[in-house]
Amino acid sequence: MKAIQILNGGLVWRETDEPPLGPGEVRIENHATAVNRADLSQRAGGYPPPPGASPVLGLECAGVVTAVGEGVSRVAAGDEVCALLAGGGYAETVVVPAGQVLQKPATLTLEEAAAIPEVFATAYLNLYMEARLARGECALIHAGASGVGTAAIQMCAAFGNPVFVTAGSQDKIDRCVEFGADAGMNRHEGDFTETIRTWTDGRGADVILDPVGGAYLAANLASLATDGRLVIIGLLGGARTEVALGTMMVKRLRIIGSTLRARSIAAKATVMDALKERVWPLLEDGTIRPVIEHVYPIEEVADAHERTAGNQTVGKVVLRVRE
């Protein structure tokens, strides 16, 4: 098979060994994958795959099952599926634990389905499993126009959670409102704390989903309601800062650090099962849709990475592996 290999920092589409199929696993003829910021970090040497995971880039895929390992009944050969991966998506063939595979929503193409697993699993895990966002509670989503952000906005709108976003331009804010956000703020126009306080009538947000980290911590804590939860899923704004412990104690706040890639196979299967139950019906009927900025052929992966790194995208950049 062919896969993208990292050579001297560059990306080359070339022949490599096909991964073996083991018990409890599914082999997929891959038709599409998608770019995530983790791919850019891994390419730069800053985010190695977990032990035992494929060194090939790519945290999600969509395609056709060609074989299943011993004990697999979740899917069968010939099924069109999408899958959450720890690595290996930038390749013609993918092997993945069965619990991380779901039947493709019937109303979506394989390219659309490839934009679902990583960002919808990340958004659902952190909002509804880690932070336990309840109906009627409000959320602040940073980087609202990102893949995770557009997934989170749509789920909040569908599950009865008012949502405020920050993003890097007014155009991105407008797009987020189209996806279901109630309001938003351009992050270049100052501190969001007072805006959130006004939007919530002085109460604060119940949950904040944050890929920024250190640079936003003080403002995030100030923006939370009593008993609020901050979930940090990235460190784009630094890994170190001071914590206002007094504020945390008085308001009974919780800071939750979270990653998805390194979780166990069983933990990832639990997230995918929750998506199947709560989100898949909304993908099937069109209430929620993956947001795709552009589709590139896999041979143009360097251009796809450059576009993603430029921070001008809304939603996901998809890579077409097969027609």
Tab-separated table of C-alpha atoms in Angstrom:
chain	number	residue	atom	x	y	z
A	1	MET	CA	0.000	0.000	0.000
A	2	LYS	CA	0.930	3.662	-0.193
A	3	ALA	CA	1.065	6.031	2.759
A	4	ILE	CA	2.366	9.481	3.551
A	5	GLN	CA	5.882	9.301	5.008
A	6	ILE	CA	7.687	12.144	6.792
A	7	LEU	CA	11.122	12.627	5.196
A	8	ASN	CA	13.321	15.504	6.382
A	9	GLY	CA	10.208	17.395	7.431
A	10	GLY	CA	8.555	16.875	4.045
A	11	LEU	CA	5.616	14.622	3.174
A	12	VAL	CA	5.988	11.888	0.543
A	13	TRP	CA	3.317	9.509	-0.810
A	14	ARG	CA	5.127	6.195	-1.263
A	15	GLU	CA	4.960	2.434	-0.799
A	16	THR	CA	5.124	0.991	2.714
A	17	ASP	CA	4.114	-2.201	4.511
A	18	GLU	CA	0.417	-2.873	5.013
A	19	PRO	CA	-0.543	-3.169	8.705
A	20	PRO	CA	-1.430	-6.715	9.877
A	21	LEU	CA	-4.975	-7.547	10.988
A	22	GLY	CA	-5.304	-8.909	14.516
A	23	PRO	CA	-8.150	-10.186	16.707
A	24	GLY	CA	-10.760	-7.545	17.465
A	25	GLU	CA	-9.593	-5.342	14.597
A	26	VAL	CA	-11.038	-4.088	11.322
A	27	ARG	CA	-9.233	-3.556	8.021
A	28	ILE	CA	-10.520	-0.610	5.990
A	29	GLU	CA	-9.902	0.312	2.355
A	30	ASN	CA	-9.405	3.994	3.058
A	31	HIS	CA	-11.147	6.561	0.852
A	32	ALA	CA	-10.589	9.760	2.844
A	33	THR	CA	-8.987	11.184	5.950
A	34	ALA	CA	-8.776	14.674	7.456
A	35	VAL	CA	-6.130	17.045	8.774
A	36	ASN	CA	-5.920	17.787	12.500
A	37	ARG	CA	-3.507	20.102	14.306
A	38	ALA	CA	-2.061	17.039	15.993
A	39	ASP	CA	-0.812	15.969	12.541
A	40	LEU	CA	1.086	19.240	12.168
A	41	SER	CA	2.597	18.793	15.640
A	42	GLN	CA	3.612	15.192	14.934
A	43	ARG	CA	5.181	16.194	11.631
A	44	ALA	CA	7.235	18.819	13.500
A	45	GLY	CA	8.394	16.219	16.027
A	46	GLY	CA	6.356	17.512	18.939
A	47	TYR	CA	3.582	14.926	19.270
A	48	PRO	CA	4.720	11.308	18.845
A	49	PRO	CA	2.084	8.596	18.477
A	50	PRO	CA	1.168	6.531	21.546
A	51	PRO	CA	3.050	3.262	22.063
A	52	GLY	CA	1.922	0.671	19.534
A	53	ALA	CA	0.120	3.152	17.272
A	54	SER	CA	0.954	3.592	13.601
A	55	PRO	CA	3.666	6.200	12.975
A	56	VAL	CA	1.731	7.339	9.888
A	57	LEU	CA	-0.142	10.613	10.336
A	58	GLY	CA	-3.936	10.724	10.467
A	59	LEU	CA	-6.390	10.429	13.356
A	60	GLU	CA	-9.537	9.508	11.406
A	61	CYS	CA	-10.639	7.871	8.202
A	62	ALA	CA	-13.628	6.742	6.159
A	63	GLY	CA	-13.812	3.854	3.740
A	64	VAL	CA	-14.998	0.304	3.096
A	65	VAL	CA	-14.373	-2.677	5.393
A	66	THR	CA	-12.404	-5.380	3.576
A	67	ALA	CA	-11.854	-7.818	6.473
A	68	VAL	CA	-12.507	-8.235	10.178
A	69	GLY	CA	-10.458	-10.005	12.804
A	70	GLU	CA	-11.517	-12.753	15.151
A	71	GLY	CA	-14.376	-11.783	17.463
A	72	VAL	CA	-15.583	-8.760	15.481
A	73	SER	CA	-19.341	-8.505	14.907
A	74	ARG	CA	-19.734	-4.712	14.990
A	75	VAL	CA	-19.139	-4.360	11.250
A	76	ALA	CA	-18.667	-6.711	8.281
A	77	ALA	CA	-16.808	-6.757	4.976
A	78	GLY	CA	-18.430	-4.365	2.520
A	79	ASP	CA	-19.710	-1.915	5.141
A	80	GLU	CA	-19.021	1.773	4.595
A	81	VAL	CA	-17.577	3.098	7.847
A	82	CYS	CA	-15.647	5.870	9.521
A	83	ALA	CA	-13.162	5.387	12.328
A	84	LEU	CA	-11.284	7.163	15.102
A	85	LEU	CA	-7.560	6.377	14.922
A	86	ALA	CA	-4.453	6.781	17.058
A	87	GLY	CA	-2.544	7.082	13.770
A	88	GLY	CA	-2.439	5.671	10.245
A	89	GLY	CA	-5.111	7.681	8.430
A	90	TYR	CA	-2.855	9.046	5.676
A	91	ALA	CA	-2.714	5.641	3.985
A	92	GLU	CA	-4.539	3.450	1.485
A	93	THR	CA	-5.238	0.771	4.114
A	94	VAL	CA	-6.075	1.241	7.798
A	95	VAL	CA	-6.330	-1.320	10.593
A	96	VAL	CA	-8.169	-0.164	13.735
A	97	PRO	CA	-9.799	-1.696	16.833
A	98	ALA	CA	-13.443	-2.475	16.096
A	99	GLY	CA	-14.755	-0.356	18.965
A	100	GLN	CA	-13.445	2.764	17.230
A	101	VAL	CA	-15.387	2.063	14.025
A	102	LEU	CA	-18.951	3.144	13.207
A	103	GLN	CA	-21.162	2.670	10.177
A	104	LYS	CA	-21.010	5.792	8.013
A	105	PRO	CA	-24.135	7.972	8.318
A	106	ALA	CA	-26.152	6.940	5.269
A	107	THR	CA	-26.831	10.506	4.152
A	108	LEU	CA	-23.147	11.492	3.998
A	109	THR	CA	-20.380	10.778	1.502
A	110	LEU	CA	-17.199	9.061	2.590
A	111	GLU	CA	-15.335	12.364	2.312
A	112	GLU	CA	-17.866	14.006	4.612
A	113	ALA	CA	-17.710	11.075	7.024
A	114	ALA	CA	-13.914	11.370	7.230
A	115	ALA	CA	-14.383	14.796	8.864
A	116	ILE	CA	-16.452	13.391	11.736
A	117	PRO	CA	-14.616	11.021	14.117
A	118	GLU	CA	-11.811	13.058	15.684
A	119	VAL	CA	-13.581	16.386	16.162
A	120	PHE	CA	-17.005	15.069	17.125
A	121	ALA	CA	-15.462	12.560	19.532
A	122	THR	CA	-13.299	15.303	21.056
A	123	ALA	CA	-16.191	17.745	21.417
A	124	TYR	CA	-18.630	15.182	22.820
A	125	LEU	CA	-16.109	13.626	25.195
A	126	ASN	CA	-15.093	16.922	26.720
A	127	LEU	CA	-18.419	18.743	26.851
A	128	TYR	CA	-20.798	15.938	27.754
A	129	MET	CA	-18.668	13.246	29.394
A	130	GLU	CA	-15.830	15.116	31.115
A	131	ALA	CA	-17.633	18.404	31.920
A	132	ARG	CA	-21.121	16.843	32.124
A	133	LEU	CA	-22.762	19.793	30.389
A	134	ALA	CA	-26.472	19.549	31.230
A	135	ARG	CA	-29.429	20.797	29.193
A	136	GLY	CA	-29.924	24.502	29.792
A	137	GLU	CA	-26.337	25.129	30.927
A	138	CYS	CA	-24.328	27.501	28.739
A	139	ALA	CA	-20.952	26.928	27.130
A	140	LEU	CA	-18.079	29.109	25.969
A	141	ILE	CA	-16.225	27.560	23.025
A	142	HIS	CA	-12.849	29.025	22.119
A	143	ALA	CA	-11.661	28.643	18.501
A	144	GLY	CA	-15.286	28.266	17.510
A	145	ALA	CA	-14.536	28.043	13.784
A	146	SER	CA	-12.155	25.087	14.188
A	147	GLY	CA	-13.160	21.515	13.481
A	148	VAL	CA	-13.767	20.816	17.163
A	149	GLY	CA	-15.460	24.186	17.561
A	150	THR	CA	-17.944	23.701	14.708
A	151	ALA	CA	-18.786	20.229	16.019
A	152	ALA	CA	-19.223	21.554	19.570
A	153	ILE	CA	-21.455	24.432	18.457
A	154	GLN	CA	-23.815	22.143	16.575
A	155	MET	CA	-24.097	19.671	19.438
A	156	CYS	CA	-24.739	22.458	21.942
A	157	ALA	CA	-27.495	23.841	19.720
A	158	ALA	CA	-29.055	20.390	19.331
A	159	PHE	CA	-28.843	19.467	23.034
A	160	GLY	CA	-30.247	22.696	24.461
A	161	ASN	CA	-27.060	24.496	25.521
A	162	PRO	CA	-26.713	28.215	24.737
A	163	VAL	CA	-23.233	28.723	23.299
A	164	PHE	CA	-20.882	31.702	22.988
A	165	VAL	CA	-17.756	31.492	20.828
A	166	THR	CA	-14.482	33.274	20.338
A	167	ALA	CA	-12.775	33.248	16.941
A	168	GLY	CA	-10.231	35.234	14.966
A	169	SER	CA	-12.470	37.326	12.704
A	170	GLN	CA	-15.993	38.641	12.380
A	171	ASP	CA	-16.516	36.432	9.340
A	172	LYS	CA	-15.714	33.383	11.456
A	173	ILE	CA	-18.089	34.590	14.170
A	174	ASP	CA	-20.839	34.970	11.567
A	175	ARG	CA	-20.228	31.426	10.328
A	176	CYS	CA	-20.364	30.116	13.895
A	177	VAL	CA	-23.747	31.795	14.379
A	178	GLU	CA	-24.943	30.058	11.207
A	179	PHE	CA	-23.938	26.730	12.790
A	180	GLY	CA	-25.967	27.472	15.945
A	181	ALA	CA	-23.884	29.742	18.194
A	182	ASP	CA	-25.932	32.343	20.053
A	183	ALA	CA	-23.221	35.012	20.020
A	184	GLY	CA	-19.489	35.487	19.672
A	185	MET	CA	-16.498	37.767	19.970
A	186	ASN	CA	-13.421	38.415	17.850
A	187	ARG	CA	-10.497	37.302	20.036
A	188	HIS	CA	-8.361	40.147	18.680
A	189	GLU	CA	-10.701	42.757	20.150
A	190	GLY	CA	-9.747	42.393	23.819
A	191	ASP	CA	-10.544	40.352	26.909
A	192	PHE	CA	-13.669	38.202	26.585
A	193	THR	CA	-14.368	38.174	30.330
A	194	GLU	CA	-16.633	41.208	30.463
A	195	THR	CA	-18.446	40.153	27.281
A	196	ILE	CA	-19.204	36.737	28.774
A	197	ARG	CA	-20.362	38.332	32.005
A	198	THR	CA	-22.779	40.540	30.057
A	199	TRP	CA	-23.988	37.682	27.837
A	200	THR	CA	-24.795	35.544	30.893
A	201	ASP	CA	-26.373	38.402	32.895
A	202	GLY	CA	-23.438	38.336	35.301
A	203	ARG	CA	-23.586	34.593	35.992
A	204	GLY	CA	-20.736	33.268	33.861
A	205	ALA	CA	-20.427	30.222	31.629
A	206	ASP	CA	-21.090	26.773	33.066
A	207	VAL	CA	-18.513	25.066	30.837
A	208	ILE	CA	-15.582	26.392	28.816
A	209	LEU	CA	-13.897	24.309	26.106
A	210	ASP	CA	-10.395	25.680	25.567
A	211	PRO	CA	-7.559	24.698	23.192
A	212	VAL	CA	-5.441	27.725	24.186
A	213	GLY	CA	-4.234	26.885	27.688
A	214	GLY	CA	-1.948	29.175	29.648
A	215	ALA	CA	-2.684	32.512	27.998
A	216	TYR	CA	-6.419	32.160	28.655
A	217	LEU	CA	-6.448	30.564	32.107
A	218	ALA	CA	-7.019	33.674	34.231
A	219	ALA	CA	-9.744	35.013	31.939
A	220	ASN	CA	-11.367	31.576	31.724
A	221	LEU	CA	-11.579	31.241	35.517
A	222	ALA	CA	-13.024	34.746	35.766
A	223	SER	CA	-15.607	33.847	33.096
A	224	LEU	CA	-16.929	30.706	34.795
A	225	ALA	CA	-20.118	30.538	36.829
A	226	THR	CA	-20.122	29.064	40.322
A	227	ASP	CA	-19.564	25.299	39.986
A	228	GLY	CA	-18.225	25.933	36.467
A	229	ARG	CA	-15.936	23.540	34.606
A	230	LEU	CA	-12.982	24.457	32.380
A	231	VAL	CA	-11.792	21.728	29.995
A	232	ILE	CA	-8.341	22.340	28.515
A	233	ILE	CA	-7.774	20.387	25.308
A	234	GLY	CA	-4.766	22.242	23.865
A	235	LEU	CA	-1.825	24.459	24.694
A	236	LEU	CA	-1.689	26.874	21.763
A	237	GLY	CA	-1.246	29.723	24.257
A	238	GLY	CA	1.386	28.073	26.429
A	239	ALA	CA	1.690	25.331	29.033
A	240	ARG	CA	2.543	27.392	32.123
A	241	THR	CA	0.711	30.132	34.002
A	242	GLU	CA	-0.452	31.110	37.487
A	243	VAL	CA	-3.691	29.754	38.941
A	244	ALA	CA	-6.044	31.863	41.055
A	245	LEU	CA	-6.689	29.224	43.702
A	246	GLY	CA	-8.850	31.544	45.779
A	247	THR	CA	-11.216	32.083	42.862
A	248	MET	CA	-11.365	28.333	42.286
A	249	MET	CA	-12.227	27.655	45.930
A	250	VAL	CA	-14.836	30.385	46.342
A	251	LYS	CA	-16.617	29.511	43.067
A	252	ARG	CA	-16.040	25.739	43.406
A	253	LEU	CA	-14.473	25.582	39.957
A	254	ARG	CA	-12.967	22.558	38.274
A	255	ILE	CA	-10.123	22.491	35.736
A	256	ILE	CA	-10.077	19.343	33.616
A	257	GLY	CA	-7.098	18.453	31.443
A	258	SER	CA	-8.061	16.177	28.581
A	259	THR	CA	-6.608	14.390	25.558
A	260	LEU	CA	-8.233	11.749	23.360
A	261	ARG	CA	-5.467	10.125	21.331
A	262	ALA	CA	-3.660	8.327	24.170
A	263	ARG	CA	-6.794	6.937	25.849
A	264	SER	CA	-7.333	3.203	25.951
A	265	ILE	CA	-9.136	1.314	23.213
A	266	ALA	CA	-11.997	0.665	25.649
A	267	ALA	CA	-12.278	4.364	26.537
A	268	LYS	CA	-12.373	5.360	22.878
A	269	ALA	CA	-15.017	2.729	22.181
A	270	THR	CA	-17.163	4.219	24.964
A	271	VAL	CA	-16.934	7.640	23.313
A	272	MET	CA	-17.806	6.222	19.891
A	273	ASP	CA	-20.775	4.326	21.330
A	274	ALA	CA	-22.040	7.568	22.876
A	275	LEU	CA	-21.707	9.301	19.504
A	276	LYS	CA	-23.646	6.503	17.832
A	277	GLU	CA	-26.476	6.873	20.338
A	278	ARG	CA	-26.751	10.660	20.609
A	279	VAL	CA	-25.079	12.240	17.577
A	280	TRP	CA	-25.413	9.747	14.713
A	281	PRO	CA	-29.223	10.203	14.409
A	282	LEU	CA	-28.650	13.963	14.070
A	283	LEU	CA	-26.038	13.378	11.368
A	284	GLU	CA	-28.440	11.035	9.585
A	285	ASP	CA	-31.289	13.570	9.491
A	286	GLY	CA	-29.092	16.580	8.698
A	287	THR	CA	-29.556	18.418	11.991
A	288	ILE	CA	-25.769	18.250	12.411
A	289	ARG	CA	-23.249	18.143	9.554
A	290	PRO	CA	-19.475	18.020	9.326
A	291	VAL	CA	-18.107	21.393	8.238
A	292	ILE	CA	-15.515	21.064	5.459
A	293	GLU	CA	-13.305	23.910	4.282
A	294	HIS	CA	-11.673	22.129	1.345
A	295	VAL	CA	-10.896	18.669	-0.053
A	296	TYR	CA	-7.374	17.930	-1.343
A	297	PRO	CA	-6.060	14.804	-3.048
A	298	ILE	CA	-3.681	13.007	-0.695
A	299	GLU	CA	-0.736	13.875	-2.945
A	300	GLU	CA	-1.327	17.560	-2.085
A	301	VAL	CA	-1.118	16.968	1.664
A	302	ALA	CA	1.586	19.625	2.092
A	303	ASP	CA	-0.824	22.248	0.744
A	304	ALA	CA	-3.527	20.932	3.073
A	305	HIS	CA	-1.183	21.293	6.056
A	306	GLU	CA	-0.222	24.806	4.996
A	307	ARG	CA	-3.874	25.801	4.709
A	308	THR	CA	-4.643	24.383	8.150
A	309	ALA	CA	-1.634	26.073	9.730
A	310	GLY	CA	-2.716	29.435	8.310
A	311	ASN	CA	-5.672	29.660	10.728
A	312	GLN	CA	-8.009	30.887	7.999
A	313	THR	CA	-10.080	27.721	7.740
A	314	VAL	CA	-13.588	27.069	9.006
A	315	GLY	CA	-14.142	23.431	9.939
A	316	LYS	CA	-12.028	20.606	8.521
A	317	VAL	CA	-9.588	20.126	5.660
A	318	VAL	CA	-10.146	16.678	4.105
A	319	LEU	CA	-7.703	14.497	2.159
A	320	ARG	CA	-9.098	12.287	-0.638
A	321	VAL	CA	-7.232	8.969	-0.710
A	322	ARG	CA	-9.391	7.249	-3.374
A	323	GLU	CA	-12.015	8.461	-5.815
